[in-house]
């Protein structure tokens, strides 16, 4: 299995920025998707941003224009730059990987590796 290590969460004022990091290790797959999900208190887990094996990135409507994905392919590390943060962005952010997929699957059940989560709080 793939082990995911997340970092970069914290507390910021509205309008501020954070950069989250997700590093993968333990298994290298030719086809994979790496993605960020988030879960606010009392809410379900939702998509934030995803990147397929070819580097194609997609974003949830709620974060388009504010969040940007980038990848360090040599180390299988995915970054999420979050700018212009809003209080509604406050959530536990989770990194996930879907191995064996050349594109990012729609359903969370297809993601076979998950990080422990990193808390983002915007006030």
CSV table of N, CA and C in Angstrom, one decimal:
chain,number,residue,atom,x,y,z
A,1,UNK,N,0.8,-1.2,0.0
A,1,UNK,CA,0.0,0.0,0.0
A,1,UNK,C,0.9,1.3,0.0
A,2,UNK,N,0.2,2.4,-0.3
A,2,UNK,CA,0.9,3.6,-0.3
A,2,UNK,C,0.7,4.3,1.0
A,3,UNK,N,1.8,4.9,1.6
A,3,UNK,CA,1.7,5.6,2.8
A,3,UNK,C,1.7,7.1,2.5
A,4,UNK,N,0.8,7.9,3.0
A,4,UNK,CA,0.7,9.3,2.8
A,4,UNK,C,0.9,10.1,4.0
A,5,UNK,N,1.8,11.1,3.9
A,5,UNK,CA,2.1,12.0,5.0
A,5,UNK,C,1.7,13.4,4.7
A,6,UNK,N,0.9,14.0,5.5
A,6,UNK,CA,0.4,15.4,5.2
A,6,UNK,C,1.0,16.3,6.2
A,7,UNK,N,1.1,17.6,5.7
A,7,UNK,CA,1.6,18.7,6.6
A,7,UNK,C,1.1,20.0,6.0
A,8,UNK,N,1.3,21.0,6.8
A,8,UNK,CA,1.0,22.4,6.4
A,8,UNK,C,-0.3,23.1,6.9
A,9,UNK,N,-1.1,22.3,7.7
A,9,UNK,CA,-2.2,22.9,8.3
A,9,UNK,C,-1.9,23.9,9.3
A,10,UNK,N,-2.9,24.7,9.7
A,10,UNK,CA,-2.7,25.7,10.8
A,10,UNK,C,-3.9,26.7,10.8
A,11,UNK,N,-3.7,27.7,11.6
A,11,UNK,CA,-4.7,28.8,11.8
A,11,UNK,C,-4.3,30.1,11.1
A,12,UNK,N,-5.2,30.7,10.3
A,12,UNK,CA,-4.8,31.9,9.6
A,12,UNK,C,-6.1,32.8,9.7
A,13,UNK,N,-5.8,34.1,9.4
A,13,UNK,CA,-6.9,35.1,9.3
A,13,UNK,C,-7.5,35.0,7.9
A,14,UNK,N,-8.7,35.4,7.8
A,14,UNK,CA,-9.4,35.4,6.5
A,14,UNK,C,-8.5,36.3,5.5
A,15,UNK,N,-8.4,35.8,4.3
A,15,UNK,CA,-7.6,36.4,3.3
A,15,UNK,C,-6.2,35.9,3.3
A,16,UNK,N,-5.8,35.1,4.3
A,16,UNK,CA,-4.4,34.6,4.3
A,16,UNK,C,-4.2,33.4,3.5
A,17,UNK,N,-3.0,32.8,3.6
A,17,UNK,CA,-2.6,31.7,2.7
A,17,UNK,C,-2.0,30.6,3.5
A,18,UNK,N,-2.1,29.4,3.0
A,18,UNK,CA,-1.5,28.2,3.6
A,18,UNK,C,-1.1,27.3,2.4
A,19,UNK,N,-0.1,26.5,2.6
A,19,UNK,CA,0.3,25.5,1.6
A,19,UNK,C,0.3,24.1,2.3
A,20,UNK,N,-0.5,23.2,1.8
A,20,UNK,CA,-0.5,21.8,2.3
A,20,UNK,C,0.4,21.0,1.4
A,21,UNK,N,0.9,19.9,2.1
A,21,UNK,CA,1.8,19.0,1.4
A,21,UNK,C,1.4,17.6,1.6
A,22,UNK,N,1.4,16.7,0.6
A,22,UNK,CA,1.1,15.3,0.7
A,22,UNK,C,2.2,14.5,0.1
A,23,UNK,N,3.0,13.8,0.8
A,23,UNK,CA,4.1,13.0,0.3
A,23,UNK,C,3.7,11.5,0.3
A,24,UNK,N,3.9,10.8,-0.8
A,24,UNK,CA,3.6,9.4,-0.9
A,24,UNK,C,4.9,8.5,-0.9
A,25,UNK,N,4.8,7.4,-0.2
A,25,UNK,CA,5.9,6.5,-0.2
A,25,UNK,C,5.4,5.0,0.0
A,26,UNK,N,6.3,4.1,-0.2
A,26,UNK,CA,6.0,2.7,0.0
A,26,UNK,C,5.6,1.9,-1.2
A,27,UNK,N,5.1,2.5,-2.2
A,27,UNK,CA,4.7,1.9,-3.5
A,27,UNK,C,4.6,2.9,-4.6
A,28,UNK,N,5.2,2.6,-5.7
A,28,UNK,CA,5.2,3.4,-6.9
A,28,UNK,C,4.3,2.8,-8.0
A,29,UNK,N,3.3,3.4,-8.4
A,29,UNK,CA,2.4,3.0,-9.4
A,29,UNK,C,2.5,3.8,-10.7
A,30,UNK,N,2.4,3.1,-11.8
A,30,UNK,CA,2.5,3.7,-13.1
A,30,UNK,C,1.3,4.7,-13.3
A,31,UNK,N,0.1,4.2,-12.8
A,31,UNK,CA,-1.1,5.0,-12.9
A,31,UNK,C,-1.7,5.3,-11.6
A,32,UNK,N,-1.9,6.6,-11.3
A,32,UNK,CA,-2.5,7.0,-10.0
A,32,UNK,C,-3.1,8.3,-10.1
A,33,UNK,N,-3.9,8.6,-9.1
A,33,UNK,CA,-4.5,9.9,-8.8
A,33,UNK,C,-4.2,10.3,-7.4
A,34,UNK,N,-3.8,11.5,-7.2
A,34,UNK,CA,-3.7,12.1,-5.9
A,34,UNK,C,-4.6,13.2,-5.7
A,35,UNK,N,-5.3,13.3,-4.6
A,35,UNK,CA,-6.3,14.3,-4.4
A,35,UNK,C,-6.4,14.8,-3.0
A,36,UNK,N,-7.1,15.9,-2.8
A,36,UNK,CA,-7.4,16.5,-1.5
A,36,UNK,C,-8.9,16.5,-1.3
A,37,UNK,N,-9.3,16.1,-0.1
A,37,UNK,CA,-10.7,16.2,0.3
A,37,UNK,C,-10.7,17.0,1.6
A,38,UNK,N,-11.9,17.4,2.0
A,38,UNK,CA,-12.0,18.1,3.3
A,38,UNK,C,-13.4,17.8,3.9
A,39,UNK,N,-13.4,17.9,5.2
A,39,UNK,CA,-14.6,17.7,6.0
A,39,UNK,C,-14.7,18.7,7.1
A,40,UNK,N,-15.7,19.5,7.0
A,40,UNK,CA,-16.0,20.5,8.0
A,40,UNK,C,-16.9,19.8,9.1
A,41,UNK,N,-16.9,20.4,10.3
A,41,UNK,CA,-17.6,19.9,11.4
A,41,UNK,C,-19.1,19.7,11.0
A,42,UNK,N,-19.7,18.6,11.3
A,42,UNK,CA,-21.0,18.3,11.0
A,42,UNK,C,-21.4,18.1,9.5
A,43,UNK,N,-20.4,18.1,8.7
A,43,UNK,CA,-20.6,17.9,7.2
A,43,UNK,C,-20.0,16.7,6.7
A,44,UNK,N,-20.3,16.3,5.5
A,44,UNK,CA,-19.7,15.2,4.8
A,44,UNK,C,-18.4,15.5,4.2
A,45,UNK,N,-17.6,14.5,3.8
A,45,UNK,CA,-16.4,14.8,3.2
A,45,UNK,C,-16.6,15.1,1.7
A,46,UNK,N,-15.9,16.2,1.3
A,46,UNK,CA,-16.1,16.7,-0.1
A,46,UNK,C,-14.8,16.9,-0.8
A,47,UNK,N,-14.9,16.8,-2.2
A,47,UNK,CA,-13.8,17.1,-3.0
A,47,UNK,C,-13.2,18.5,-2.9
A,48,UNK,N,-11.9,18.6,-3.0
A,48,UNK,CA,-11.3,19.9,-3.0
A,48,UNK,C,-10.6,20.1,-4.4
A,49,UNK,N,-9.6,19.2,-4.6
A,49,UNK,CA,-8.8,19.2,-5.9
A,49,UNK,C,-8.2,17.9,-6.1
A,50,UNK,N,-8.0,17.5,-7.4
A,50,UNK,CA,-7.4,16.3,-7.8
A,50,UNK,C,-6.4,16.4,-8.9
A,51,UNK,N,-5.5,15.5,-9.0
A,51,UNK,CA,-4.5,15.5,-10.1
A,51,UNK,C,-4.3,14.1,-10.6
A,52,UNK,N,-4.4,13.9,-11.9
A,52,UNK,CA,-4.2,12.6,-12.5
A,52,UNK,C,-2.8,12.4,-12.8
A,53,UNK,N,-2.4,11.2,-13.3
A,53,UNK,CA,-1.1,10.8,-13.6
A,53,UNK,C,-0.4,11.7,-14.6
A,54,UNK,N,-1.2,12.2,-15.6
A,54,UNK,CA,-0.6,13.1,-16.6
A,54,UNK,C,-0.5,14.6,-16.1
A,55,UNK,N,-0.9,14.9,-14.9
A,55,UNK,CA,-0.7,16.2,-14.4
A,55,UNK,C,-2.0,17.1,-14.5
A,56,UNK,N,-3.0,16.5,-15.1
A,56,UNK,CA,-4.3,17.2,-15.2
A,56,UNK,C,-4.9,17.5,-13.9
A,57,UNK,N,-5.2,18.8,-13.6
A,57,UNK,CA,-5.7,19.2,-12.3
A,57,UNK,C,-7.2,19.6,-12.4
A,58,UNK,N,-8.0,19.2,-11.5
A,58,UNK,CA,-9.4,19.7,-11.4
A,58,UNK,C,-9.7,20.2,-10.0
A,59,UNK,N,-10.6,21.2,-9.9
A,59,UNK,CA,-10.9,21.8,-8.7
A,59,UNK,C,-12.4,21.9,-8.4
A,60,UNK,N,-12.8,21.9,-7.2
A,60,UNK,CA,-14.2,22.1,-6.8
A,60,UNK,C,-14.5,23.6,-7.1
A,61,UNK,N,-15.8,23.8,-7.5
A,61,UNK,CA,-16.2,25.2,-7.8
A,61,UNK,C,-15.9,26.1,-6.6
A,62,UNK,N,-16.0,25.7,-5.4
A,62,UNK,CA,-15.9,26.5,-4.3
A,62,UNK,C,-14.4,27.0,-4.1
A,63,UNK,N,-13.4,26.4,-4.7
A,63,UNK,CA,-12.1,26.8,-4.5
A,63,UNK,C,-11.4,27.3,-5.8
A,64,UNK,N,-12.1,27.2,-6.9
A,64,UNK,CA,-11.5,27.6,-8.2
A,64,UNK,C,-11.0,29.1,-8.1
A,65,UNK,N,-9.8,29.4,-8.6
A,65,UNK,CA,-9.3,30.7,-8.6
A,65,UNK,C,-8.6,31.1,-7.4
A,66,UNK,N,-8.7,30.2,-6.3
A,66,UNK,CA,-8.0,30.5,-5.0
A,66,UNK,C,-7.0,29.4,-4.7
A,67,UNK,N,-7.3,28.2,-5.0
A,67,UNK,CA,-6.4,27.0,-4.7
A,67,UNK,C,-5.7,26.6,-6.0
A,68,UNK,N,-4.5,26.1,-5.8
A,68,UNK,CA,-3.7,25.6,-7.0
A,68,UNK,C,-2.9,24.4,-6.6
A,69,UNK,N,-3.0,23.3,-7.4
A,69,UNK,CA,-2.2,22.1,-7.2
A,69,UNK,C,-0.9,22.2,-7.9
A,70,UNK,N,0.1,21.6,-7.4
A,70,UNK,CA,1.4,21.4,-8.0
A,70,UNK,C,2.0,20.1,-7.6
A,71,UNK,N,2.9,19.5,-8.3
A,71,UNK,CA,3.4,18.2,-8.0
A,71,UNK,C,4.9,18.1,-8.2
A,72,UNK,N,5.6,17.5,-7.3
A,72,UNK,CA,7.0,17.1,-7.4
A,72,UNK,C,7.0,15.7,-7.7
A,73,UNK,N,7.1,15.4,-9.0
A,73,UNK,CA,6.9,14.0,-9.5
A,73,UNK,C,8.0,13.1,-9.0
A,74,UNK,N,9.2,13.6,-8.9
A,74,UNK,CA,10.4,12.8,-8.4
A,74,UNK,C,10.2,12.2,-7.0
A,75,UNK,N,9.4,12.9,-6.2
A,75,UNK,CA,9.2,12.5,-4.9
A,75,UNK,C,7.7,12.1,-4.6
A,76,UNK,N,6.9,12.1,-5.6
A,76,UNK,CA,5.5,11.8,-5.5
A,76,UNK,C,4.8,12.7,-4.4
A,77,UNK,N,5.1,13.9,-4.4
A,77,UNK,CA,4.6,14.9,-3.5
A,77,UNK,C,3.6,15.8,-4.2
A,78,UNK,N,2.4,16.0,-3.6
A,78,UNK,CA,1.4,16.9,-4.1
A,78,UNK,C,1.2,18.1,-3.2
A,79,UNK,N,1.2,19.3,-3.7
A,79,UNK,CA,1.0,20.5,-2.9
A,79,UNK,C,-0.3,21.1,-3.3
A,80,UNK,N,-0.9,21.7,-2.3
A,80,UNK,CA,-2.1,22.5,-2.4
A,80,UNK,C,-1.8,23.9,-1.9
A,81,UNK,N,-1.7,24.9,-2.8
A,81,UNK,CA,-1.5,26.3,-2.4
A,81,UNK,C,-2.9,26.9,-2.2
A,82,UNK,N,-3.2,27.4,-1.0
A,82,UNK,CA,-4.5,27.9,-0.7
A,82,UNK,C,-4.3,29.4,-0.4
A,83,UNK,N,-4.9,30.2,-1.3
A,83,UNK,CA,-4.9,31.7,-1.1
A,83,UNK,C,-6.3,32.2,-0.9
A,84,UNK,N,-6.3,33.5,-0.4
A,84,UNK,CA,-7.6,34.1,-0.2
A,84,UNK,C,-8.5,33.3,0.7
A,85,UNK,N,-8.0,32.7,1.7
A,85,UNK,CA,-8.8,31.8,2.5
A,85,UNK,C,-10.0,32.5,3.2
A,86,UNK,N,-11.1,31.7,3.3
A,86,UNK,CA,-12.3,32.2,3.9
A,86,UNK,C,-12.7,31.3,5.1
A,87,UNK,N,-13.5,31.8,6.0
A,87,UNK,CA,-13.9,31.0,7.1
A,87,UNK,C,-14.6,29.7,6.7
A,88,UNK,N,-15.3,29.7,5.6
A,88,UNK,CA,-15.9,28.4,5.1
A,88,UNK,C,-14.9,27.4,4.6
A,89,UNK,N,-13.7,27.8,4.5
A,89,UNK,CA,-12.6,26.8,4.1
A,89,UNK,C,-12.1,26.0,5.4
A,90,UNK,N,-12.6,26.4,6.5
A,90,UNK,CA,-12.1,25.7,7.8
A,90,UNK,C,-12.6,24.3,7.7
A,91,UNK,N,-11.7,23.3,7.9
A,91,UNK,CA,-12.1,21.9,7.8
A,91,UNK,C,-10.8,21.1,8.1
A,92,UNK,N,-11.1,19.8,8.3
A,92,UNK,CA,-10.0,18.8,8.3
A,92,UNK,C,-9.7,18.5,6.8
A,93,UNK,N,-8.5,18.6,6.4
A,93,UNK,CA,-8.1,18.3,5.0
A,93,UNK,C,-7.4,17.0,4.9
A,94,UNK,N,-7.8,16.1,4.0
A,94,UNK,CA,-7.2,14.8,3.9
A,94,UNK,C,-6.6,14.6,2.5
A,95,UNK,N,-5.5,14.0,2.4
A,95,UNK,CA,-4.8,13.6,1.2
A,95,UNK,C,-5.2,12.2,0.9
A,96,UNK,N,-5.4,11.8,-0.3
A,96,UNK,CA,-5.8,10.5,-0.7
A,96,UNK,C,-5.2,10.1,-2.0
A,97,UNK,N,-5.0,8.8,-2.3
A,97,UNK,CA,-4.4,8.3,-3.5
A,97,UNK,C,-5.3,7.2,-4.0
A,98,UNK,N,-5.5,7.1,-5.3
A,98,UNK,CA,-6.2,6.0,-6.0
A,98,UNK,C,-5.2,5.4,-7.0
A,99,UNK,N,-4.6,4.3,-6.5
A,99,UNK,CA,-3.5,3.6,-7.3
A,99,UNK,C,-4.2,2.8,-8.4
A,100,UNK,N,-3.5,2.7,-9.6
A,100,UNK,CA,-4.0,1.9,-10.7
A,100,UNK,C,-5.0,2.6,-11.6
A,101,UNK,N,-5.2,3.9,-11.3
A,101,UNK,CA,-6.1,4.7,-12.1
A,101,UNK,C,-5.4,5.8,-12.8
A,102,UNK,N,-5.5,5.8,-14.2
A,102,UNK,CA,-4.8,6.9,-15.0
A,102,UNK,C,-5.6,8.2,-14.8
A,103,UNK,N,-6.7,8.2,-14.3
A,103,UNK,CA,-7.5,9.4,-14.1
A,103,UNK,C,-8.1,9.4,-12.7
A,104,UNK,N,-8.7,10.4,-12.2
A,104,UNK,CA,-9.2,10.5,-10.9
A,104,UNK,C,-10.6,10.0,-10.8
A,105,UNK,N,-10.9,8.9,-10.0
A,105,UNK,CA,-12.2,8.4,-9.9
A,105,UNK,C,-13.1,9.3,-9.2
A,106,UNK,N,-14.4,9.2,-9.4
A,106,UNK,CA,-15.4,10.0,-8.8
A,106,UNK,C,-15.7,9.6,-7.4
A,107,UNK,N,-15.7,8.3,-7.1
A,107,UNK,CA,-16.2,7.8,-5.8
A,107,UNK,C,-15.0,7.6,-4.8
A,108,UNK,N,-15.3,8.0,-3.6
A,108,UNK,CA,-14.3,8.0,-2.5
A,108,UNK,C,-13.8,6.5,-2.3
A,109,UNK,N,-14.7,5.5,-2.5
A,109,UNK,CA,-14.3,4.2,-2.3
A,109,UNK,C,-13.2,3.7,-3.1
A,110,UNK,N,-12.9,4.4,-4.2
A,110,UNK,CA,-11.8,4.0,-5.1
A,110,UNK,C,-10.4,4.5,-4.6
A,111,UNK,N,-10.4,5.3,-3.7
A,111,UNK,CA,-9.2,5.8,-3.1
A,111,UNK,C,-8.7,4.9,-2.0
A,112,UNK,N,-7.6,4.2,-2.2
A,112,UNK,CA,-7.2,3.1,-1.3
A,112,UNK,C,-6.2,3.5,-0.3
A,113,UNK,N,-5.7,4.8,-0.3
A,113,UNK,CA,-4.8,5.3,0.7
A,113,UNK,C,-5.2,6.6,1.2
A,114,UNK,N,-5.2,6.8,2.5
A,114,UNK,CA,-5.6,8.1,3.1
A,114,UNK,C,-4.6,8.6,4.1
A,115,UNK,N,-4.4,9.9,4.2
A,115,UNK,CA,-3.6,10.4,5.2
A,115,UNK,C,-4.4,10.6,6.5
A,116,UNK,N,-3.8,11.1,7.6
A,116,UNK,CA,-4.5,11.2,8.8
A,116,UNK,C,-5.3,12.5,8.9
A,117,UNK,N,-5.0,13.5,8.0
A,117,UNK,CA,-5.7,14.7,8.0
A,117,UNK,C,-4.9,15.8,8.6
A,118,UNK,N,-5.0,17.1,8.2
A,118,UNK,CA,-4.4,18.2,8.8
A,118,UNK,C,-5.5,19.3,8.9
A,119,UNK,N,-5.5,19.9,10.0
A,119,UNK,CA,-6.6,20.9,10.4
A,119,UNK,C,-6.3,22.3,9.8
A,120,UNK,N,-7.2,22.9,9.1
A,120,UNK,CA,-7.1,24.2,8.6
A,120,UNK,C,-8.3,25.0,9.3
A,121,UNK,N,-7.9,26.1,10.0
A,121,UNK,CA,-8.8,27.0,10.6
A,121,UNK,C,-8.7,28.4,10.2
A,122,UNK,N,-9.7,29.0,9.6
A,122,UNK,CA,-9.7,30.4,9.1
A,122,UNK,C,-10.7,31.2,10.0
A,123,UNK,N,-10.2,32.3,10.5
A,123,UNK,CA,-11.0,33.1,11.4
A,123,UNK,C,-11.1,34.6,10.9
